[in-house]
Tab-separated table of C-alpha atoms and ligand atoms in Angstrom:
chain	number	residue	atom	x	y	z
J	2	UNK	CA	-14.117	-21.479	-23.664
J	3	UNK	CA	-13.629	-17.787	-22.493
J	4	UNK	CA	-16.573	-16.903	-22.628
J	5	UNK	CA	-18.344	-20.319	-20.765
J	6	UNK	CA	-15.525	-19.584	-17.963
J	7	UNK	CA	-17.319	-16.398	-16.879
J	8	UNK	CA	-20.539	-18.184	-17.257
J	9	UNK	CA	-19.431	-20.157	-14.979
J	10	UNK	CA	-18.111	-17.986	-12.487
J	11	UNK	CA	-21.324	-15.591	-13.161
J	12	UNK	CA	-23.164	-18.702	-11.793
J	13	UNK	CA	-20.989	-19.029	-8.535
J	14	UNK	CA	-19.449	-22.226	-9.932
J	15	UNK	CA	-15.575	-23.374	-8.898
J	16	UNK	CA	-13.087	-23.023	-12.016
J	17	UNK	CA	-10.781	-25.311	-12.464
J	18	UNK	CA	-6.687	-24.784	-12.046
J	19	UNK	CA	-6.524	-25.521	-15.698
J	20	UNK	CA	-9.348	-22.793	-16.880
J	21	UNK	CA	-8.061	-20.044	-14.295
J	22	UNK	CA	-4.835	-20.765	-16.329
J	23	UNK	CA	-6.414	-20.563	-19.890
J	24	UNK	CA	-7.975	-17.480	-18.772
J	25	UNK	CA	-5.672	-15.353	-17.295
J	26	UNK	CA	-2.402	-16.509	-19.098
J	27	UNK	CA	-4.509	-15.933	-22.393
J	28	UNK	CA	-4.938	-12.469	-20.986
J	29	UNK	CA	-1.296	-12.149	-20.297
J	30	UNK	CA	-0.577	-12.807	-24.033
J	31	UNK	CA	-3.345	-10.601	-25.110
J	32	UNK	CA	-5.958	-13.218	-26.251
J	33	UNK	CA	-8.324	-12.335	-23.844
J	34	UNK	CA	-9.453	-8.858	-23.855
J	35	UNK	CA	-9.780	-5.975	-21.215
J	36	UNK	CA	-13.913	-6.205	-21.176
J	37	UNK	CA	-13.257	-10.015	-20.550
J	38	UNK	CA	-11.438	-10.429	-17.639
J	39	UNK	CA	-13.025	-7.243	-16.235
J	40	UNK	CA	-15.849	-9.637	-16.594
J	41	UNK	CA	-14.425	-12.481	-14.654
J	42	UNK	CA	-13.139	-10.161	-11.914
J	43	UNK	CA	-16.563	-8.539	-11.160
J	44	UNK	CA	-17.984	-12.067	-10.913
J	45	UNK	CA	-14.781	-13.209	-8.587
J	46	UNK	CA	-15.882	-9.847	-6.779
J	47	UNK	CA	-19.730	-10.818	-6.492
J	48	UNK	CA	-19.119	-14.804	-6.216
J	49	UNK	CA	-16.001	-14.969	-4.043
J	50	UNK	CA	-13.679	-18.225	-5.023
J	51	UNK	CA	-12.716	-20.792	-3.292
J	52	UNK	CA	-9.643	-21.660	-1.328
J	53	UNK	CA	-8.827	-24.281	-4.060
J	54	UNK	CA	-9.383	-21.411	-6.408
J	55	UNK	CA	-7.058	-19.157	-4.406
J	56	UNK	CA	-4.648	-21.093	-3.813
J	57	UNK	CA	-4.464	-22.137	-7.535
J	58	UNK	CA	-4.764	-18.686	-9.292
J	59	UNK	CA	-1.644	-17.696	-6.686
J	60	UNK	CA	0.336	-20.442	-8.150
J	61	UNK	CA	-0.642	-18.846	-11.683
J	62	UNK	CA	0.195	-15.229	-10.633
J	63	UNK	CA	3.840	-16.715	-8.874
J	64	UNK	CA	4.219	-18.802	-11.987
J	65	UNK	CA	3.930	-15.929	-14.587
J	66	UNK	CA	7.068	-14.727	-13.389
J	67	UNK	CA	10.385	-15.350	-11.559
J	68	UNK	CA	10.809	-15.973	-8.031
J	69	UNK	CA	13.901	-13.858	-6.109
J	70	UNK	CA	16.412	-16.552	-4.546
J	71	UNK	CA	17.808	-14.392	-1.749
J	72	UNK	CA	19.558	-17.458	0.229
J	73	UNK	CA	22.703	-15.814	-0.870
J	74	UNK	CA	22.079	-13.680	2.351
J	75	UNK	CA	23.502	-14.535	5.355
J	76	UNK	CA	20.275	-13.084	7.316
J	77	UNK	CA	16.277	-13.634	7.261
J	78	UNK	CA	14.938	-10.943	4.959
J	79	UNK	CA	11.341	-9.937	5.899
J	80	UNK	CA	8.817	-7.956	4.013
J	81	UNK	CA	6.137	-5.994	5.239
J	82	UNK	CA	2.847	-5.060	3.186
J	83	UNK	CA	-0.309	-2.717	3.694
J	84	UNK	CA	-3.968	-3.371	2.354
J	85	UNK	CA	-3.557	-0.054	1.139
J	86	UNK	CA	-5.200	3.600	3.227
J	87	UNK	CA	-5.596	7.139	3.142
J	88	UNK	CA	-2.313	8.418	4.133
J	89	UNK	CA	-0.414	5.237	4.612
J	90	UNK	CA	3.002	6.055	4.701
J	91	UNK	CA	4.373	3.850	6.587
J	92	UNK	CA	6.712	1.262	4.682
J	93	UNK	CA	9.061	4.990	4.166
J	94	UNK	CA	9.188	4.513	8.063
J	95	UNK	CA	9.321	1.165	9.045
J	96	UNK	CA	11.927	-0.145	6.288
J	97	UNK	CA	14.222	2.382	7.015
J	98	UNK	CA	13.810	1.605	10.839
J	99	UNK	CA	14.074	-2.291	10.694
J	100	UNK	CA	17.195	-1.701	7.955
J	101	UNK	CA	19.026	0.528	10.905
J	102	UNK	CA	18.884	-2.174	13.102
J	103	UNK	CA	20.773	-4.746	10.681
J	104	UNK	CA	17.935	-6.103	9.612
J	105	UNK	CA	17.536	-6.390	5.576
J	106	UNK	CA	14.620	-5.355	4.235
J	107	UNK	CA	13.178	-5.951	0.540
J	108	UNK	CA	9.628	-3.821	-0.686
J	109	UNK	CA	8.442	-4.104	-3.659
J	110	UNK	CA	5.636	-1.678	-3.475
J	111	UNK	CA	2.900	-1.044	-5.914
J	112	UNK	CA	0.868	2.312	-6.975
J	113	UNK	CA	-2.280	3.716	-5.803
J	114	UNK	CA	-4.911	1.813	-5.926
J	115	UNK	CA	-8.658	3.486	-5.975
J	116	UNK	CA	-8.607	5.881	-3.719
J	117	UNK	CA	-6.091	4.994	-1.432
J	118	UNK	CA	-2.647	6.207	-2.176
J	119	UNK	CA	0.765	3.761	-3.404
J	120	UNK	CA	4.147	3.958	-1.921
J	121	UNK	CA	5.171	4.094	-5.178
J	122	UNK	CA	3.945	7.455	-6.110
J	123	UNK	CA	4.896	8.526	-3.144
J	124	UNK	CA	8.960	7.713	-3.966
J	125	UNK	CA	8.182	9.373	-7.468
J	126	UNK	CA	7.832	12.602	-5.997
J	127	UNK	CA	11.389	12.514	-4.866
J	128	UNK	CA	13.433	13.728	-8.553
J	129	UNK	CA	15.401	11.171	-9.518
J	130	UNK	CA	13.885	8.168	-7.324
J	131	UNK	CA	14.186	4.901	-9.243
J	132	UNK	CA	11.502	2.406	-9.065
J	133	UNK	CA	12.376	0.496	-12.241
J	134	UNK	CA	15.214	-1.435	-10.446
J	135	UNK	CA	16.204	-5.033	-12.163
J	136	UNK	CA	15.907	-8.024	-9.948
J	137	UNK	CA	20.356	-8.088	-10.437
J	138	UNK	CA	20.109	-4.567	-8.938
J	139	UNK	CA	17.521	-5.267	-6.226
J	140	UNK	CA	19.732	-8.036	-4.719
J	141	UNK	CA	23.030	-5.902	-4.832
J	142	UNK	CA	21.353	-3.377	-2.896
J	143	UNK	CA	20.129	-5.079	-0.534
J	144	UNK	CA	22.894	-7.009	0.581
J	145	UNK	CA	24.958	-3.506	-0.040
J	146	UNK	CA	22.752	-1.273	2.053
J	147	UNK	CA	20.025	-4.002	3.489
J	148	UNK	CA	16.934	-1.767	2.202
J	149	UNK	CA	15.438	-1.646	-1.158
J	150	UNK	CA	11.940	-0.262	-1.748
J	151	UNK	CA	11.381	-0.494	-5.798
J	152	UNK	CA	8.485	-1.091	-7.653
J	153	UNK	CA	8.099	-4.636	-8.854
J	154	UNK	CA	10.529	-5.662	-11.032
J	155	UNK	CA	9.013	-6.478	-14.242
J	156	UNK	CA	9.715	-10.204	-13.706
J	157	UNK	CA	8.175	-10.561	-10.643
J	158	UNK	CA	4.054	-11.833	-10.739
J	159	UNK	CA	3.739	-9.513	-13.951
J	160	UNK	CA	0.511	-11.162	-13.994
J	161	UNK	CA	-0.784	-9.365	-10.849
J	162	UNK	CA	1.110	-5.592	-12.715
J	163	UNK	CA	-1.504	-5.815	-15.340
J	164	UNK	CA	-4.929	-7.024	-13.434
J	165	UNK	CA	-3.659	-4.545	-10.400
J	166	UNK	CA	-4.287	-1.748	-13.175
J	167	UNK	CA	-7.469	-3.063	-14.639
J	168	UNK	CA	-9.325	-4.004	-10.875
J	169	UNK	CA	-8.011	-0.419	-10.067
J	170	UNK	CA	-10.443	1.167	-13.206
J	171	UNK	CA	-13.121	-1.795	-13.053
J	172	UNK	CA	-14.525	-1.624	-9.215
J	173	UNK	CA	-13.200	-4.820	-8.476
J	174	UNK	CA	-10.570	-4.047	-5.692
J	175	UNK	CA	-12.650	-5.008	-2.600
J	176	UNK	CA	-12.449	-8.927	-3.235
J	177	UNK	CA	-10.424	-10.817	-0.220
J	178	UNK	CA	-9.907	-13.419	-2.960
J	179	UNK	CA	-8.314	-11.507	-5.072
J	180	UNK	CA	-6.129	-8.857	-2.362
J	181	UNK	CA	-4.817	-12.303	-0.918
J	182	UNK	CA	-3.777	-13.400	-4.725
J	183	UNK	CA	-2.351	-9.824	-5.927
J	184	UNK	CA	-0.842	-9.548	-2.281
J	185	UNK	CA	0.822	-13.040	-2.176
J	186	UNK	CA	2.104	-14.015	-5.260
J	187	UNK	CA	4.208	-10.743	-5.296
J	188	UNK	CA	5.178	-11.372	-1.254
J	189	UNK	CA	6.246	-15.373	-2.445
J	190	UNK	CA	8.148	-13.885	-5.768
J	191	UNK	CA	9.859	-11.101	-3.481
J	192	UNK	CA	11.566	-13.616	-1.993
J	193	UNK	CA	11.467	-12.479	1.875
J	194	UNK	CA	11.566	-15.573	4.989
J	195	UNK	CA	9.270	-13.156	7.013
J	196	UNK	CA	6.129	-11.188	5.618
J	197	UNK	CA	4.127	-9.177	8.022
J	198	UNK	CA	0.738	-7.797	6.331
J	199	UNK	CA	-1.216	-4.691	7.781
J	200	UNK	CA	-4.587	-5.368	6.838
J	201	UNK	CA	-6.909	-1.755	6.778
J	202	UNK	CA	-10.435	-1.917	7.988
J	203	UNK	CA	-12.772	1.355	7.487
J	204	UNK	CA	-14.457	3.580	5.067
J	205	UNK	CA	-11.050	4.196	3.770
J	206	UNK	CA	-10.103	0.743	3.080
J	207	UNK	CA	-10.426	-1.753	0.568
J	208	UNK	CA	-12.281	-3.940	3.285
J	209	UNK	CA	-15.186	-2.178	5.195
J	210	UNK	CA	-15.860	-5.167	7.576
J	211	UNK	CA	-13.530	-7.241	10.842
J	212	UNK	CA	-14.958	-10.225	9.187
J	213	UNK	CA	-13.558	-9.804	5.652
J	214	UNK	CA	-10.519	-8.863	7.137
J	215	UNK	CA	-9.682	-12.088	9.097
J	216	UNK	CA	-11.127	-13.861	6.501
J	217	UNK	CA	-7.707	-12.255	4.609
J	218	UNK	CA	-5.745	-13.053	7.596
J	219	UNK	CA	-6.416	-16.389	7.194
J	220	UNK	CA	-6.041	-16.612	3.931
J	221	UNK	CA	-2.774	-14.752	3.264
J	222	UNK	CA	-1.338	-17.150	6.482
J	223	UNK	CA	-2.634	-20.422	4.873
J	224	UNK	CA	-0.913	-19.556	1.351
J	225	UNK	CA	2.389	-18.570	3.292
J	226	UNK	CA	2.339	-21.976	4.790
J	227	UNK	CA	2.084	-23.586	1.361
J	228	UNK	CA	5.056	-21.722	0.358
J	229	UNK	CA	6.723	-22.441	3.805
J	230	UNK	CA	6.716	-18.425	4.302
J	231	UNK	CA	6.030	-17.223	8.090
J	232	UNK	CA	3.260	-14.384	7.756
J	233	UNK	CA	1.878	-12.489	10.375
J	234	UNK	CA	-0.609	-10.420	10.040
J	235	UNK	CA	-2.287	-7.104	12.326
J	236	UNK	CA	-5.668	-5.673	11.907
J	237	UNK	CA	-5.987	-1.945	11.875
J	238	UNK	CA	-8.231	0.558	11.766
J	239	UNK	CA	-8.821	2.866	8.457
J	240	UNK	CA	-11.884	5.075	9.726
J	241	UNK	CA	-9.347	7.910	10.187
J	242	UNK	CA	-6.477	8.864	7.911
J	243	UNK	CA	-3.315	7.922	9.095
J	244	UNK	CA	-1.173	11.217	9.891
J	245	UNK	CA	-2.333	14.613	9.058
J	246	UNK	CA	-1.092	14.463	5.127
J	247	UNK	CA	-2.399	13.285	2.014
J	248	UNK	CA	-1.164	13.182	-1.323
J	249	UNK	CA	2.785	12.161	-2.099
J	250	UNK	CA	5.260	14.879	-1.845
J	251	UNK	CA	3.250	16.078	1.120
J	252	UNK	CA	3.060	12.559	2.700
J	253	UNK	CA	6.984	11.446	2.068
J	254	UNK	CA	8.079	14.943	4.082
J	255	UNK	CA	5.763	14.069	6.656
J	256	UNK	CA	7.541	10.329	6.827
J	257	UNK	CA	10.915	12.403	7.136
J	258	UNK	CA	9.309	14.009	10.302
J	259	UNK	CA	8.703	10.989	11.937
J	260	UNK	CA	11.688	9.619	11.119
J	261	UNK	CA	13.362	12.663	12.870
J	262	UNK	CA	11.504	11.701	15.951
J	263	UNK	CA	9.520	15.328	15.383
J	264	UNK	CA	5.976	13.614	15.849
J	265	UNK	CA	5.229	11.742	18.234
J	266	UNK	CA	1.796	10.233	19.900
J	267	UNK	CA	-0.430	10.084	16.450
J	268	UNK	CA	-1.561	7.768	15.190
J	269	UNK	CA	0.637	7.359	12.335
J	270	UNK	CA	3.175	6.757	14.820
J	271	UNK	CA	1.954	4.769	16.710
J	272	UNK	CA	0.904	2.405	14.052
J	273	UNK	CA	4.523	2.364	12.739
J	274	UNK	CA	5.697	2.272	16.371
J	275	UNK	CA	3.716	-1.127	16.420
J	276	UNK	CA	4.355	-2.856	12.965
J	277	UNK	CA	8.258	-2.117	13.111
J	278	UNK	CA	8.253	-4.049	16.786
J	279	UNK	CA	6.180	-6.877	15.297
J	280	UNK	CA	8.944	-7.127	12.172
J	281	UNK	CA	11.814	-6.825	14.823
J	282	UNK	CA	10.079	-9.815	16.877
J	283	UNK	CA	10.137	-12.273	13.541
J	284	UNK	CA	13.369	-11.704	12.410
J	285	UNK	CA	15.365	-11.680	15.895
J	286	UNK	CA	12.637	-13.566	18.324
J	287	UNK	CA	13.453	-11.047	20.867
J	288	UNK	CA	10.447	-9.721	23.278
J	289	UNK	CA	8.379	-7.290	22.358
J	290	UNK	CA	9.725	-4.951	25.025
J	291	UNK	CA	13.197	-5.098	23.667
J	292	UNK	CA	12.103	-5.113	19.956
J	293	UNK	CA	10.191	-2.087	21.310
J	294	UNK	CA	13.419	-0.055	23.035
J	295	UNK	CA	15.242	-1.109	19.384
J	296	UNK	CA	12.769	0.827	17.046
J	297	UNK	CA	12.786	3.430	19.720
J	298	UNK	CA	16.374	3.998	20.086
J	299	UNK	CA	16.946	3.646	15.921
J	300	UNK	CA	15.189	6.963	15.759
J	301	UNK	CA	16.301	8.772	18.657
J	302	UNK	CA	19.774	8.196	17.545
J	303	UNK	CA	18.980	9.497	14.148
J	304	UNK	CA	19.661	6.295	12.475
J	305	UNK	CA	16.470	5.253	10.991
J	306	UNK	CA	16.430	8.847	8.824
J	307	UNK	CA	20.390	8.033	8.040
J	308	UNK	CA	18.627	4.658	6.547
J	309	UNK	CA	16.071	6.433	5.014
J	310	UNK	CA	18.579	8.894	2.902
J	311	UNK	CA	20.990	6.199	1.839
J	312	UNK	CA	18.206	4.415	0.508
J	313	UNK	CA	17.337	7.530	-1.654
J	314	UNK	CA	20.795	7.871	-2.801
J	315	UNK	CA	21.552	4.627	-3.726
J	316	UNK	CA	18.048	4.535	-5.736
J	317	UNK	CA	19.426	7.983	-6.946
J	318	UNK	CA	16.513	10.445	-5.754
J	319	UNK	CA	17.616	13.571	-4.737
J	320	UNK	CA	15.903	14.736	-1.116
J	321	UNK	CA	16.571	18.138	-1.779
J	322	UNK	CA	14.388	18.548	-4.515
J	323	UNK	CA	11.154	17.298	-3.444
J	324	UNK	CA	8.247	19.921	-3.056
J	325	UNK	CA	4.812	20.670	-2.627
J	326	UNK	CA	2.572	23.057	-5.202
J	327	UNK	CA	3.074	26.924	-3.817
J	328	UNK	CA	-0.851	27.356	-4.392
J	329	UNK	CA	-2.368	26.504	-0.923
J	330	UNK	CA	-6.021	27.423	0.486
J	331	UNK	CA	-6.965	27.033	4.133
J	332	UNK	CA	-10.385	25.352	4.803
J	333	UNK	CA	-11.874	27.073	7.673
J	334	UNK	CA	-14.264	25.925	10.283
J	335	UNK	CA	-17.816	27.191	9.136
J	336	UNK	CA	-18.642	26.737	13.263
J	337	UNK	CA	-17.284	26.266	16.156
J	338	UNK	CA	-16.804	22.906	18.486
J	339	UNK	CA	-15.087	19.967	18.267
J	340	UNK	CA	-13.917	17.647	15.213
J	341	UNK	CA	-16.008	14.343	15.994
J	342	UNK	CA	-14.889	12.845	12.513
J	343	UNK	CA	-12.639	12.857	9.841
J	344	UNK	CA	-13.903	10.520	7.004
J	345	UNK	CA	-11.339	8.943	5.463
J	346	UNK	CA	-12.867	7.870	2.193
J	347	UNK	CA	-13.911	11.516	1.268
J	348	UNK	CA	-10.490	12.692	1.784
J	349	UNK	CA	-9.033	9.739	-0.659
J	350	UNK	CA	-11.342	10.757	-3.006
J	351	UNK	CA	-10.879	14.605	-2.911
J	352	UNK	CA	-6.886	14.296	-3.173
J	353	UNK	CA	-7.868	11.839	-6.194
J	354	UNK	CA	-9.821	14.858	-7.973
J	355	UNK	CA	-7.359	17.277	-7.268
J	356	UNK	CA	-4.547	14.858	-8.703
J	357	UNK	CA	-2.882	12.917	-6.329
J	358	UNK	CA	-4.297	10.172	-7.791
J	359	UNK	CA	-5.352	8.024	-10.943
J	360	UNK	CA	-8.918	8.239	-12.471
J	361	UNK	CA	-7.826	5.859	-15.664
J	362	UNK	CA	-5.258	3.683	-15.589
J	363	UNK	CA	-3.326	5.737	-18.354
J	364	UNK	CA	-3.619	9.222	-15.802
J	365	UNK	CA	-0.451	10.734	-14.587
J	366	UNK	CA	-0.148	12.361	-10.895
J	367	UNK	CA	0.904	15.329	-9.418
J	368	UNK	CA	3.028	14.730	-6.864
J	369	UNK	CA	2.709	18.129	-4.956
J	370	UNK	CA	-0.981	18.344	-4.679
J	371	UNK	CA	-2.580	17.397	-1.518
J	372	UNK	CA	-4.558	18.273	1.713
J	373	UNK	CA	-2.445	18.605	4.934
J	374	UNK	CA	-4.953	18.024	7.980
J	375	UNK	CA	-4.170	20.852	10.749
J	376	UNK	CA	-6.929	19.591	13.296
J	377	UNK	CA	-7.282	15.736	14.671
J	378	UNK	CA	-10.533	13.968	15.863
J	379	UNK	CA	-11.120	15.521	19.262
J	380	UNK	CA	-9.430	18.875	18.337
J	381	UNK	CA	-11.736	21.965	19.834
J	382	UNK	CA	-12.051	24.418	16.433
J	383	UNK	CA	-13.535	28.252	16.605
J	384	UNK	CA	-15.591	29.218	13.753
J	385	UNK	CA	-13.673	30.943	11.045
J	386	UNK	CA	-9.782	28.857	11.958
J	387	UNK	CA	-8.060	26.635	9.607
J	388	UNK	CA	-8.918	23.062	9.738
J	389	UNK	CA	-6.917	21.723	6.391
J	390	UNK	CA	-5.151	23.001	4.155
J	391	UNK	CA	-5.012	22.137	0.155
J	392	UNK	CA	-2.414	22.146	-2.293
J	393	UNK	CA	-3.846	21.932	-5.764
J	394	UNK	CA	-2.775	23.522	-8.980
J	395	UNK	CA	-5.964	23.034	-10.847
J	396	UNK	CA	-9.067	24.783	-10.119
J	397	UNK	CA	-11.368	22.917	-7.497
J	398	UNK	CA	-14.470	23.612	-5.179
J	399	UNK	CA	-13.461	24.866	-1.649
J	400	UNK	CA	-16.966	23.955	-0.704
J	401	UNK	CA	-16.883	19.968	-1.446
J	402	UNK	CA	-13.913	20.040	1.246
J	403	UNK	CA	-16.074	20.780	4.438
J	404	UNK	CA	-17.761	17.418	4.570
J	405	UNK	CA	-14.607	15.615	5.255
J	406	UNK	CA	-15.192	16.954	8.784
J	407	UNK	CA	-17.597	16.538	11.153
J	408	UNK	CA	-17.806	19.310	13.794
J	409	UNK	CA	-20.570	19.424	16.202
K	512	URA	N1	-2.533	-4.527	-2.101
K	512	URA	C1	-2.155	-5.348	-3.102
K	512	URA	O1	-0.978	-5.571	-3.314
K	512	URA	N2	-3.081	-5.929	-3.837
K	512	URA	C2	-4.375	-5.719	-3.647
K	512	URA	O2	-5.147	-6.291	-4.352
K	512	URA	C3	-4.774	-4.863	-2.624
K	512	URA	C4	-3.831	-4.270	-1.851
């Protein structure tokens, strides 16, 4: 049977509800192997499913765990999700701005995936930071403080915890069939009325292509109608990196920043500017001018970054503590002119070698390696100035750092 299922799906055939359900539940209870299902998901990858197949193997991935009830709030609770980037920071933004503004708030985030980074590492590099909340916990919280950002809780889609962690070591991420399965089932479980999902497009993205990603657009909207959830979605662009850091102690102090209001204009901010109006807009139905002056105001008046640290207390990290590695070398400009481009992918993958990220899905991190961008695309650069900077504490090559920029 296992075996004529990948046949099957080798051949570009639709499985059935009741053999997506053999298969991956038997993988769940460890009758079907690692090399297996890696199997099936490279021919999902190559093949693509279809929406019956989706939709089904969501209903699997929802059914292998327990759904959050949250109608014990008095409020909508909305959610908000990224397709995953270099740099992306910005649920340690956005929650904390949408919770200042009374509106609760509920993330269950995941860990890096490939070579884009996980909010979840990122909150590990804060000492102390809990991610292993229970669902009991998760729902006191929020209704305590209205924020929560936790990994999932080990009831929640479990299915999607352990083929999240194989895809991630297999090369079969980039499949909109499976991103709107791993991406839904945990949104539905989570609970939240309101979902908004920032889809990444760009050589550091899981989806190179505008077409693939409204083909996830539509997807991801079509399974939140079945499960009468309202999802919007926005399209951005993941050419660039998103900020100027990369790599998790380095990116969560660069979160604080915004959160102070001490950047303003890039494109990091901007980006959050955007997805935190969009989130105000579905929960209240206010204009997008006045959910615009809200997100605004919450972090001129400081309150966003209050948000920010009473999440981190009441999930018991300790601020204070977090660091970056004390060895640091400057790449330098090998001529001079202006930085045309910044490729995205090659700095994913160069924080990944130094350690910010996972090679095997047993690999630790370390949290205070990184590379901390000091020049934008369209920065002028003399030969010989610093144009990144790289926090490592393993020996690298200097040299394999130059081609993330392109200076003509
Ligand atoms: N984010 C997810 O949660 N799942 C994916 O498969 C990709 C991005």
């Amino acid at each position: 049977m296992i075996v004529h299922i990948i046949n099957k799906k080798r051949l570009g055939k639709e499985l059935s509800y009741h053999e997506l359900d053999v298969f991956f539940n038997g993988y769940l209870e460890g009758k079907v192997k690692d090399y297996q299902m890696s199997s099936l998901l490279m021919a999902i990858c190559i093949n693509g499913m279809s929406e019956e197949e989706i939709f089904s193997l969501t209903k699997i991935f929802i059914d292998s765990g327990d759904v959050l009830d949250l109608s014990f709030l008095s409020d909508v609770v909305v959610d908000k999700h990224s397709t995953g980037g270099i740099g992306d920071k910005t649920t340690l933004i956005i929650a904390p701005i949408v919770a200042s503004l009374g509106i609760p708030i509920l993330k269950m985030s995941g860990r890096g995936l490939g070579y884009t980074g996980g909010t979840i590492d990122k909150l590990e590099s804060i000492p102390g930071y809990r991610i292993d909340l229970s669902d009991e916990e998760v729902m006191k919280q929020v209704e305590d403080i209205g924020i929560v950002i936790t990994g999932q809780t080990a009831s929640l889609a479990p299915m999607d915890k352990v083929i999240y962690a194989l895809r991630d070591v297999t090369g079969t991420v980039s499949s909109v069939p499976l991103i709107a399965v791993s991406i839904m089932s945990k949104k539905i479980a989570g609970g939240a009325d309101k979902i908004l999902i920032d889809i990444k497009v760009g050589n550091g993205a899981l989806l190179q292509t505008r077409k693939e990603a409204e083909e996830l657009s539509n997807l991801v909207k079509k399974i939140g109608q079945i499960y009468q959830r309202e999802v919007e979605t926005i399209i951005s662009d993941m050419n660039v990196p998103l900020g100027y850091c990369i790599g998790n102690s380095l990116e969560v102090m660069e979160a604080i920043r915004i959160l102070k209001g001490e950047e303003v204009g890039n494109n990091l901010t901007q980006l959050c500017l955007e997805l935190a109006t969009k989130l105000v807009c579905m929960a209240r139905g206010v204009p997008v001018q006045d959910a615009q002056d809200m997100v605004l105001q919450s972090i001129q008046s400081g309150s966003a970054y209050q948000k920010f640290l009473e999440l981190v207390k009441a999930q018991h990290g300790d601020i204070e503590k977090i660091s970056v590695s004390k060895k640091v070398k400057i790449i330098k400009a090998e001529i001079s002119g202006v930085v045309k481009d910044i490729s995205a992918i090659r700095l994913g993958e160069l924080s990944v070698s130094l350690g910010a990220g996972r090679i095997s899905k047993e690999d630790g991190i370390d949290y205070g390696v990184g590379i901390e961008l000091l020049k934008q695309v369209g920065d002028t650069v003399k030969k010989g100035e610093g144009i990144a900077k790289v926090y490592y504490t393993k020996s690298f090559h200097l040299q394999e750092f130059h081609d993330i920029f392109l200076i003509k």
